[in-house]
């Protein structure tokens, strides 16, 4: 009897489980049996592995072959086990020393010609291997940079099974023929899987400030610009309501550029989610800027929060983790899909239960809602251009449930742009770079104040902690408390006003929120004018 084993990784969401791949050869009729709860794509690996081994110049063992994936109770899916299965079979056939394979984790799909193709989720798979204590990982050559992001792991990138056999057998490594110049490398196709993120509107800026979307392009809208700045500084959710063409989408598209760059840990979290979804940008294995996701209003609940058949896939809330989720034309979304956002808004993650297992995805995002005031978009308190009946307006606005809106800290009415504002010549509003610097300084003040706690932004601090540890100036919250007594604010709303007030204080450089900071927070929450300047620059 001949036996060999090596390791691979099974992904459950963005979490990995190290799987021992065992190969056993016994005398008998030639057969290939794969056990260990594999799915359809993994079962098909028997044919891929056999063809890859033969086309790589190695002999296929003509004996009874059993390959086991342990632990057998963990569901296993995908083609990323191909490389480990081939290595274990060759080890059992003594083409490779079995002792060399025991402590190596292998991830990769095999083509019929023996080439090693990349798969989704290389980064979380290598992270799982490192957490388990493995120090050597073999991955496809084009995914080696992504795998090298994990510290303390020795990464070997191979382009073909022939190369891997030569390296493990201590033989001369053959050179693989390169593709013709000017043609795309077909192996890179596995790094970006079509159909997993189409129509989600995902993009991330490549620089600290996206010069193609500058805040200076937005005409007027002082209150909305202030709300965007406060949202970025404190991580507060934002609701923009106004007529078509007023600039709601422009403001949302410019929000990611004023967010600070992601830290190392945050970048790893975002990259892991995008790697599992097959949406890593080509040539950029580490995402270090805030992602932006704008799904179409026809998106289903599974597209928003995650799901699908078999093992659940990340949805828009997870793809916008540590970034911005923009829901344009929010009342047109399915009401059940919108209400499904309540749990991730509070918890910062989403848990999806399926028959194949329970999956947990991170979902700590900044949500921006945009809506017209009525179906025709012309309803306003200032004029009578709208022709929609009052009952139609009420039904349209009621599509956004009260519990969902209560979780939104900032609600701003975006006014129609006047001819004077649009045709004015001269300096416009502040640029993205100016606002981004102020947001970064405010974030640093919040991090310094919250040092030693599990929170980094004001929006994350629970209300009880705000009321017991971080007070406003005496008397500053009186007006907000009167709004609570009159029913204008809920208890959650009062806590959110205090959070926004702390963010405003961080932006203007105050040690504690004063009455002006709270008044601005109240105006941004309720939309009722409080007689305070709406521009942050006017408060400093």
Coordinates of C-alpha atoms in Angstrom, one line a residue:
X1 CA 0.0 0.0 0.0
X2 CA 1.3 3.5 -0.9
X3 CA 0.0 6.6 0.9
X4 CA 0.7 10.4 0.7
X5 CA -0.9 13.5 2.0
X6 CA -0.8 17.2 1.5
X7 CA -3.1 20.1 2.4
X8 CA -5.4 22.6 0.8
X9 CA -8.1 25.0 2.1
X10 CA -11.9 25.0 1.9
X11 CA -13.5 28.4 2.0
X12 CA -16.7 29.0 3.9
X13 CA -17.5 32.6 3.2
X14 CA -14.3 34.5 3.8
X15 CA -13.1 32.0 6.5
X16 CA -10.9 29.1 5.5
X17 CA -10.6 25.6 6.9
X18 CA -7.4 23.7 6.2
X19 CA -8.2 20.3 4.5
X20 CA -5.9 17.3 4.5
X21 CA -5.8 15.7 1.0
X22 CA -4.9 12.1 1.4
X23 CA -4.2 9.7 -1.5
X24 CA -4.1 5.9 -1.1
X25 CA -3.0 3.4 -3.8
X26 CA -3.9 -0.3 -3.5
X27 CA -3.7 -3.3 -5.8
X28 CA -6.9 -3.9 -7.8
X29 CA -8.8 -2.7 -10.8
X30 CA -7.8 0.8 -11.8
X31 CA -10.3 3.3 -10.4
X32 CA -10.4 6.8 -9.0
X33 CA -12.6 7.5 -6.0
X34 CA -12.9 10.9 -4.4
X35 CA -14.5 11.1 -0.9
X36 CA -15.0 13.9 1.7
X37 CA -18.2 15.8 0.8
X38 CA -17.1 17.3 -2.5
X39 CA -19.4 19.3 -4.7
X40 CA -20.0 18.9 -8.5
X41 CA -17.0 21.0 -9.6
X42 CA -14.7 19.2 -7.1
X43 CA -15.9 15.8 -8.3
X44 CA -15.0 16.7 -11.8
X45 CA -11.4 17.2 -10.7
X46 CA -10.8 13.5 -11.2
X47 CA -10.8 14.0 -14.9
X48 CA -8.8 17.3 -14.8
X49 CA -6.1 15.8 -12.5
X50 CA -5.7 12.7 -14.6
X51 CA -5.3 14.6 -17.9
X52 CA -3.0 17.2 -16.2
X53 CA -0.7 14.5 -14.8
X54 CA -0.4 12.6 -18.0
X55 CA 0.2 15.7 -20.1
X56 CA 2.9 16.8 -17.7
X57 CA 4.9 13.7 -18.5
X58 CA 4.2 11.7 -15.4
X59 CA 2.7 8.2 -15.4
X60 CA -0.8 7.8 -14.0
X61 CA -0.9 4.9 -11.5
X62 CA -2.9 1.9 -12.8
X63 CA -4.2 0.8 -9.4
X64 CA -7.2 1.4 -7.2
X65 CA -6.9 5.1 -6.1
X66 CA -8.8 6.7 -3.2
X67 CA -8.5 10.4 -2.5
X68 CA -10.0 11.6 0.8
X69 CA -10.6 15.1 1.9
X70 CA -10.5 15.4 5.7
X71 CA -12.4 16.6 7.7
X72 CA -15.1 14.9 5.8
X73 CA -17.9 16.9 7.6
X74 CA -16.9 20.2 6.0
X75 CA -18.5 21.0 2.6
X76 CA -15.9 21.5 -0.1
X77 CA -16.5 23.3 -3.3
X78 CA -14.5 24.7 -6.2
X79 CA -11.6 23.7 -8.3
X80 CA -8.9 24.9 -5.9
X81 CA -8.1 21.4 -4.7
X82 CA -6.8 20.2 -8.1
X83 CA -3.2 21.0 -7.4
X84 CA -3.2 19.3 -3.9
X85 CA -5.0 16.2 -5.3
X86 CA -2.5 15.8 -8.1
X87 CA 0.5 16.2 -5.7
X88 CA -1.0 13.7 -3.3
X89 CA -1.5 11.1 -6.1
X90 CA 2.1 11.6 -7.4
X91 CA 3.3 11.3 -3.8
X92 CA 1.5 8.0 -3.4
X93 CA 2.9 6.8 -6.7
X94 CA 6.4 7.7 -5.3
X95 CA 7.0 10.2 -8.2
X96 CA 7.4 12.8 -5.4
X97 CA 8.8 12.1 -1.9
X98 CA 5.6 12.0 0.3
X99 CA 7.6 13.5 3.2
X100 CA 8.1 16.7 1.2
X101 CA 4.3 17.2 0.7
X102 CA 3.1 16.8 4.3
X103 CA 3.6 20.4 5.5
X104 CA 2.7 22.2 2.3
X105 CA -0.6 23.9 1.5
X106 CA -1.5 23.8 -2.2
X107 CA -4.2 26.0 -3.9
X108 CA -4.9 26.1 -7.6
X109 CA -6.9 24.7 -10.5
X110 CA -5.4 22.5 -13.1
X111 CA -6.0 22.7 -16.8
X112 CA -6.0 19.6 -19.0
X113 CA -2.5 20.5 -20.3
X114 CA -1.1 20.8 -16.8
X115 CA -1.1 24.6 -16.4
X116 CA -2.0 25.9 -13.0
X117 CA -4.9 28.4 -13.1
X118 CA -5.8 30.8 -10.3
X119 CA -9.0 30.5 -8.2
X120 CA -11.0 32.9 -6.1
X121 CA -10.2 33.4 -2.5
X122 CA -6.4 32.9 -2.5
X123 CA -5.8 35.6 0.2
X124 CA -8.3 34.2 2.8
X125 CA -7.1 30.7 2.0
X126 CA -3.5 31.6 2.7
X127 CA -4.6 33.5 5.8
X128 CA -6.3 30.4 7.1
X129 CA -3.2 28.3 6.4
X130 CA -1.0 30.8 8.3
X131 CA -3.4 30.9 11.3
X132 CA -3.2 27.1 11.4
X133 CA 0.6 27.2 11.5
X134 CA 1.6 26.3 8.0
X135 CA 4.6 28.2 6.6
X136 CA 4.8 26.9 3.0
X137 CA 2.1 27.6 0.4
X138 CA 2.0 26.7 -3.4
X139 CA -0.3 28.9 -5.5
X140 CA -0.6 29.8 -9.2
X141 CA 2.1 32.1 -10.4
X142 CA -0.2 34.9 -11.2
X143 CA -1.7 34.8 -7.7
X144 CA 1.7 34.7 -5.9
X145 CA 1.6 38.5 -5.2
X146 CA -1.8 38.2 -3.6
X147 CA -0.7 35.3 -1.4
X148 CA 2.5 37.1 -0.4
X149 CA 0.4 39.7 1.4
X150 CA 0.2 37.3 4.3
X151 CA 3.3 37.7 6.6
X152 CA 5.3 34.7 7.8
X153 CA 4.4 32.5 4.9
X154 CA 6.8 31.3 2.2
X155 CA 4.9 31.4 -1.2
X156 CA 5.9 29.4 -4.2
X157 CA 4.2 30.4 -7.5
X158 CA 4.1 27.8 -10.2
X159 CA 2.8 28.1 -13.8
X160 CA 2.4 24.4 -14.4
X161 CA 2.3 21.0 -12.8
X162 CA 5.6 20.1 -14.5
X163 CA 7.3 22.9 -12.7
X164 CA 5.9 21.8 -9.3
X165 CA 7.0 18.2 -9.9
X166 CA 10.5 19.3 -10.8
X167 CA 10.8 21.6 -7.7
X168 CA 9.6 19.0 -5.3
X169 CA 11.7 16.2 -6.8
X170 CA 14.8 18.4 -6.8
X171 CA 15.1 18.3 -10.6
X172 CA 15.8 21.0 -13.2
X173 CA 12.8 23.2 -13.5
X174 CA 11.5 23.4 -17.1
X175 CA 10.7 26.7 -18.8
X176 CA 7.1 27.2 -19.8
X177 CA 6.4 28.8 -23.1
X178 CA 5.1 32.4 -22.8
X179 CA 2.0 33.5 -24.6
X180 CA 2.3 35.7 -27.7
X181 CA 3.1 39.3 -27.1
X182 CA 0.1 41.5 -27.0
X183 CA -2.4 38.8 -26.2
X184 CA -4.0 38.6 -22.7
X185 CA -2.8 35.8 -20.5
X186 CA -5.6 33.2 -20.3
X187 CA -4.5 32.2 -16.8
X188 CA -5.5 35.7 -15.5
X189 CA -9.1 34.9 -16.3
X190 CA -9.5 33.1 -13.0
X191 CA -8.7 36.3 -11.0
X192 CA -11.8 38.0 -12.2
X193 CA -14.8 35.8 -12.5
X194 CA -17.6 37.1 -14.7
X195 CA -21.2 37.1 -13.4
X196 CA -20.3 37.4 -9.7
X197 CA -20.2 41.2 -9.6
X198 CA -21.8 42.4 -12.8
X199 CA -24.3 45.2 -12.4
X200 CA -23.2 45.9 -8.8
X201 CA -21.5 49.2 -9.8
X202 CA -18.3 48.3 -8.0
X203 CA -15.2 50.4 -8.4
X204 CA -12.5 51.8 -6.2
X205 CA -10.4 54.8 -6.7
X206 CA -6.7 54.2 -7.6
X207 CA -5.4 57.3 -5.9
X208 CA -6.0 59.1 -2.6
X209 CA -8.2 61.7 -4.3
X210 CA -10.1 60.7 -7.4
X211 CA -9.5 63.8 -9.6
X212 CA -12.2 62.6 -12.0
X213 CA -14.8 63.1 -9.3
X214 CA -14.0 66.3 -7.4
X215 CA -16.3 67.9 -4.9
X216 CA -15.5 71.3 -6.5
X217 CA -17.7 70.1 -9.4
X218 CA -20.8 70.2 -7.3
X219 CA -22.6 73.5 -7.7
X220 CA -24.2 75.0 -4.6
X221 CA -25.7 72.4 -2.1
X222 CA -23.9 73.7 0.9
X223 CA -26.0 71.6 3.3
X224 CA -25.6 68.4 1.3
X225 CA -21.8 69.0 1.0
X226 CA -21.6 69.4 4.8
X227 CA -23.6 66.2 5.3
X228 CA -21.2 64.3 3.0
X229 CA -18.2 65.6 4.9
X230 CA -19.8 64.7 8.3
X231 CA -20.7 61.3 7.0
X232 CA -17.1 60.7 5.9
X233 CA -15.6 61.9 9.1
X234 CA -17.8 59.9 11.5
X235 CA -18.9 57.0 9.3
X236 CA -22.6 58.1 9.5
X237 CA -25.2 56.9 7.1
X238 CA -26.8 59.5 4.8
X239 CA -30.1 60.1 3.1
X240 CA -30.3 62.6 0.3
X241 CA -33.8 63.6 -0.9
X242 CA -34.3 66.0 -3.8
X243 CA -35.5 66.5 -7.4
X244 CA -33.7 64.8 -10.3
X245 CA -30.6 66.6 -11.5
X246 CA -29.9 68.3 -8.2
X247 CA -26.6 66.5 -7.6
X248 CA -27.4 63.5 -5.4
X249 CA -25.5 61.0 -7.4
X250 CA -22.6 63.4 -7.9
X251 CA -22.2 63.8 -4.1
X252 CA -22.4 60.1 -3.5
X253 CA -19.7 59.3 -6.2
X254 CA -17.4 61.9 -4.6
X255 CA -17.8 60.5 -1.1
X256 CA -15.2 57.6 -1.4
X257 CA -12.5 60.0 -2.4
X258 CA -12.7 62.0 0.9
X259 CA -12.5 58.9 3.0
X260 CA -9.1 58.1 4.5
X261 CA -7.0 55.3 3.0
X262 CA -7.6 51.9 4.6
X263 CA -5.2 50.6 7.2
X264 CA -3.4 47.3 6.8
X265 CA -6.0 45.3 8.6
X266 CA -8.9 47.0 6.8
X267 CA -7.2 46.5 3.5
X268 CA -6.8 42.7 4.2
X269 CA -10.5 42.4 5.1
X270 CA -11.6 44.2 1.9
X271 CA -9.2 42.3 -0.3
X272 CA -10.3 39.0 1.2
X273 CA -14.0 39.7 0.4
X274 CA -13.2 40.9 -3.2
X275 CA -10.9 37.9 -3.7
X276 CA -13.7 35.5 -2.7
X277 CA -16.1 37.3 -5.1
X278 CA -13.6 37.2 -7.9
X279 CA -13.5 41.0 -8.2
X280 CA -9.9 41.9 -7.4
X281 CA -8.7 44.7 -9.8
X282 CA -6.1 43.3 -12.3
X283 CA -2.5 44.1 -11.2
X284 CA -3.6 45.4 -7.8
X285 CA -3.8 42.5 -5.3
X286 CA -4.3 44.8 -2.2
X287 CA -7.2 47.2 -2.1
X288 CA -6.1 50.1 0.1
X289 CA -8.9 52.6 -0.8
X290 CA -12.5 52.6 0.2
X291 CA -14.6 50.5 -2.2
X292 CA -17.8 52.0 -3.8
X293 CA -20.8 49.8 -4.7
X294 CA -23.9 51.1 -6.4
X295 CA -26.3 48.2 -7.2
X296 CA -29.2 48.8 -9.6
X297 CA -32.6 49.2 -7.9
X298 CA -33.7 45.9 -9.5
X299 CA -31.2 44.0 -7.3
X300 CA -32.7 41.1 -5.3
X301 CA -32.2 40.5 -1.6
X302 CA -29.5 37.9 -2.3
X303 CA -27.7 40.5 -4.4
X304 CA -27.7 43.0 -1.6
X305 CA -27.0 41.0 1.5
X306 CA -25.5 37.9 -0.1
X307 CA -26.7 34.3 -0.8
X308 CA -27.3 32.2 -3.8
X309 CA -27.4 28.5 -4.4
X310 CA -25.0 26.2 -2.4
X311 CA -22.4 28.1 -0.4
X312 CA -23.5 31.7 -0.1
X313 CA -21.6 34.5 -2.0
X314 CA -21.0 38.0 -0.7
X315 CA -23.6 40.6 -1.6
X316 CA -23.3 44.3 -2.1
X317 CA -23.2 45.1 1.6
X318 CA -20.0 42.9 1.9
X319 CA -18.5 44.2 -1.3
X320 CA -18.8 47.7 0.1
X321 CA -17.2 46.7 3.4
X322 CA -15.1 49.6 4.8
X323 CA -16.5 51.7 1.9
X324 CA -19.6 53.2 0.5
X325 CA -22.9 51.5 -0.5
X326 CA -25.0 53.9 -2.6
X327 CA -28.6 53.0 -3.2
X328 CA -29.9 55.4 -5.9
X329 CA -33.6 55.6 -6.4
X330 CA -34.0 53.9 -3.1
X331 CA -37.9 53.7 -3.1
X332 CA -37.7 51.6 -6.3
X333 CA -35.8 48.8 -4.4
X334 CA -37.7 45.9 -3.1
X335 CA -39.0 46.7 0.4
X336 CA -38.0 43.3 1.8
X337 CA -34.5 43.8 0.4
X338 CA -34.2 47.2 2.0
X339 CA -35.4 46.0 5.4
X340 CA -32.9 43.2 5.2
X341 CA -30.2 45.9 5.5
X342 CA -31.2 46.7 9.1
X343 CA -29.3 43.9 10.7
X344 CA -25.9 44.5 9.0
X345 CA -26.3 48.3 9.6
X346 CA -26.3 47.6 13.4
X347 CA -24.1 44.5 13.6
X348 CA -21.4 45.3 11.0
X349 CA -21.7 41.8 9.5
X350 CA -24.2 39.6 7.9
X351 CA -24.9 35.9 8.7
X352 CA -26.5 33.8 6.0
X353 CA -27.8 30.3 6.8
X354 CA -28.1 27.8 4.0
X355 CA -28.5 24.0 3.9
X356 CA -24.8 23.7 3.0
X357 CA -23.7 25.7 6.0
X358 CA -23.8 29.1 7.8
X359 CA -21.6 31.8 6.3
X360 CA -20.6 35.1 8.0
X361 CA -19.5 38.0 5.8
X362 CA -18.2 41.4 7.1
X363 CA -20.5 44.3 6.2
X364 CA -19.3 47.5 7.9
X365 CA -20.2 50.1 5.3
X366 CA -21.3 53.7 5.0
X367 CA -24.8 53.7 3.4
X368 CA -26.0 56.6 1.2
X369 CA -29.6 56.6 0.2
X370 CA -30.9 58.9 -2.6
X371 CA -34.6 59.4 -3.4
X372 CA -36.9 61.8 -5.3
X373 CA -39.6 63.4 -3.1
X374 CA -42.4 61.9 -5.3
X375 CA -42.7 59.8 -8.5
X376 CA -42.4 62.8 -10.8
X377 CA -39.6 64.2 -8.7
X378 CA -41.0 67.8 -8.6
X379 CA -42.7 67.9 -5.2
X380 CA -41.5 70.7 -3.0
X381 CA -42.7 72.9 -0.2
X382 CA -41.7 76.0 -2.1
X383 CA -43.6 75.6 -5.4
X384 CA -46.5 73.7 -6.9
X385 CA -44.9 72.1 -9.9
X386 CA -45.8 68.5 -8.8
X387 CA -48.9 66.9 -10.2
X388 CA -48.8 63.8 -8.1
X389 CA -51.9 63.3 -5.8
X390 CA -51.1 63.5 -2.1
X391 CA -52.0 59.8 -1.6
X392 CA -49.5 58.8 -4.3
X393 CA -46.8 60.9 -2.6
X394 CA -47.5 59.3 0.7
X395 CA -47.3 55.8 -0.7
X396 CA -44.1 56.6 -2.5
X397 CA -42.4 58.0 0.6
X398 CA -43.7 55.2 2.7
X399 CA -41.7 52.7 0.7
X400 CA -38.8 53.5 3.0
X401 CA -39.7 52.1 6.4
X402 CA -39.4 54.0 9.6
X403 CA -37.0 51.5 11.2
X404 CA -34.6 51.8 8.3
X405 CA -34.7 55.6 8.2
X406 CA -34.2 55.7 12.0
X407 CA -30.8 54.1 11.5
X408 CA -29.8 56.9 9.2
X409 CA -28.0 59.7 11.0
X410 CA -28.1 62.4 8.4
X411 CA -31.1 63.4 6.3
X412 CA -30.7 66.3 3.9
X413 CA -33.0 67.8 1.4
X414 CA -31.1 68.6 -1.8
X415 CA -32.6 71.7 -3.4
X416 CA -33.0 72.4 -7.1
X417 CA -30.1 74.3 -8.6
X418 CA -30.9 77.9 -9.6
X419 CA -29.8 79.6 -12.7
X420 CA -27.6 82.0 -10.8
X421 CA -25.7 79.2 -9.1
X422 CA -25.3 77.2 -12.3
X423 CA -24.0 80.1 -14.4
X424 CA -21.9 81.9 -11.7
X425 CA -18.3 82.5 -12.6
X426 CA -15.6 82.1 -10.0
X427 CA -14.5 79.8 -7.3
X428 CA -16.9 77.0 -6.5
X429 CA -17.0 74.9 -3.3
X430 CA -14.0 73.3 -1.6
X431 CA -12.1 70.7 -3.5
X432 CA -11.9 67.0 -2.6
X433 CA -8.3 67.4 -1.3
X434 CA -9.3 70.2 1.1
X435 CA -12.2 68.3 2.6
X436 CA -10.3 65.0 2.7
X437 CA -7.6 66.6 4.8
X438 CA -10.2 67.9 7.3
X439 CA -11.9 64.5 7.4
X440 CA -8.5 62.8 8.1
X441 CA -7.8 65.2 10.9
X442 CA -11.2 64.6 12.4
X443 CA -10.7 60.8 12.2
X444 CA -7.4 61.1 14.0
X445 CA -9.0 63.1 16.8
X446 CA -11.7 60.4 17.2
X447 CA -9.1 57.6 17.2
X448 CA -7.1 59.3 19.8
X449 CA -10.2 59.9 22.0
X450 CA -11.4 56.3 21.5
X451 CA -8.0 54.7 22.1
X452 CA -8.3 51.6 24.3
X453 CA -11.8 50.8 23.1
X454 CA -13.0 48.5 20.3
X455 CA -14.3 51.5 18.3
X456 CA -12.6 53.8 15.8
X457 CA -15.3 56.1 14.6
X458 CA -18.1 58.0 16.3
X459 CA -20.8 56.1 14.6
X460 CA -19.6 52.8 16.2
X461 CA -19.8 54.1 19.8
X462 CA -22.9 52.7 21.6
X463 CA -25.3 55.2 23.1
X464 CA -24.8 54.1 26.7
X465 CA -21.1 54.7 26.3
X466 CA -21.7 58.2 24.9
X467 CA -24.0 59.1 27.7
X468 CA -21.7 57.8 30.4
X469 CA -18.2 58.6 29.2
X470 CA -18.2 61.3 26.6
X471 CA -20.4 64.2 27.6
X472 CA -21.3 67.3 25.6
X473 CA -20.9 70.7 27.1
X474 CA -23.5 71.2 29.9
X475 CA -26.8 72.4 28.4
X476 CA -25.8 71.7 24.8
X477 CA -28.2 68.7 24.6
X478 CA -31.3 70.5 26.0
X479 CA -32.9 71.2 22.6
X480 CA -32.3 67.7 21.5
X481 CA -33.9 66.3 24.7
X482 CA -36.9 68.5 24.2
X483 CA -37.2 67.0 20.7
X484 CA -37.2 63.6 22.3
X485 CA -40.1 64.6 24.7
X486 CA -42.1 66.0 21.7
X487 CA -41.7 62.7 19.8
X488 CA -39.6 64.3 17.0
X489 CA -36.7 62.0 18.0
X490 CA -36.6 58.5 19.2
X491 CA -34.2 57.3 21.9
X492 CA -32.0 55.9 19.1
X493 CA -32.3 59.2 17.3
X494 CA -31.1 61.1 20.4
X495 CA -28.0 58.9 20.6
X496 CA -27.3 59.5 16.9
X497 CA -27.6 63.2 17.3
X498 CA -24.9 63.1 20.0
X499 CA -22.7 60.9 17.7
X500 CA -23.1 63.4 14.9
X501 CA -22.4 66.3 17.3
X502 CA -19.1 64.6 18.3
X503 CA -18.2 64.3 14.6
X504 CA -18.9 68.0 14.0
X505 CA -16.8 68.9 17.1
X506 CA -13.9 66.8 15.7
X507 CA -14.2 68.6 12.3
X508 CA -14.1 72.1 13.8
X509 CA -11.5 71.2 16.5
X510 CA -13.7 71.4 19.7
X511 CA -12.8 69.3 22.7
X512 CA -16.5 68.6 23.4
X513 CA -19.7 69.3 21.4
X514 CA -21.2 72.6 22.3
X515 CA -24.7 74.0 21.6
X516 CA -23.7 75.0 18.0
X517 CA -22.4 71.5 17.2
X518 CA -25.5 69.9 18.6
X519 CA -27.7 72.4 16.7
X520 CA -26.0 71.5 13.4
X521 CA -26.4 67.8 14.2
X522 CA -30.1 68.3 14.9
X523 CA -30.5 70.1 11.6
X524 CA -28.8 67.4 9.7
X525 CA -30.9 64.8 11.5
X526 CA -34.4 66.4 11.3
X527 CA -34.0 68.9 8.4
X528 CA -35.5 71.7 10.6
X529 CA -33.4 74.9 10.4
X530 CA -31.7 75.8 13.7
X531 CA -30.0 79.1 12.7
X532 CA -26.5 77.8 12.5
X533 CA -24.1 78.0 9.5
X534 CA -24.2 74.9 7.4
X535 CA -20.6 75.0 6.1
X536 CA -18.0 73.4 8.3
X537 CA -15.5 76.1 7.3
X538 CA -17.8 78.8 8.8
X539 CA -17.7 77.0 12.2
X540 CA -13.9 76.7 12.6

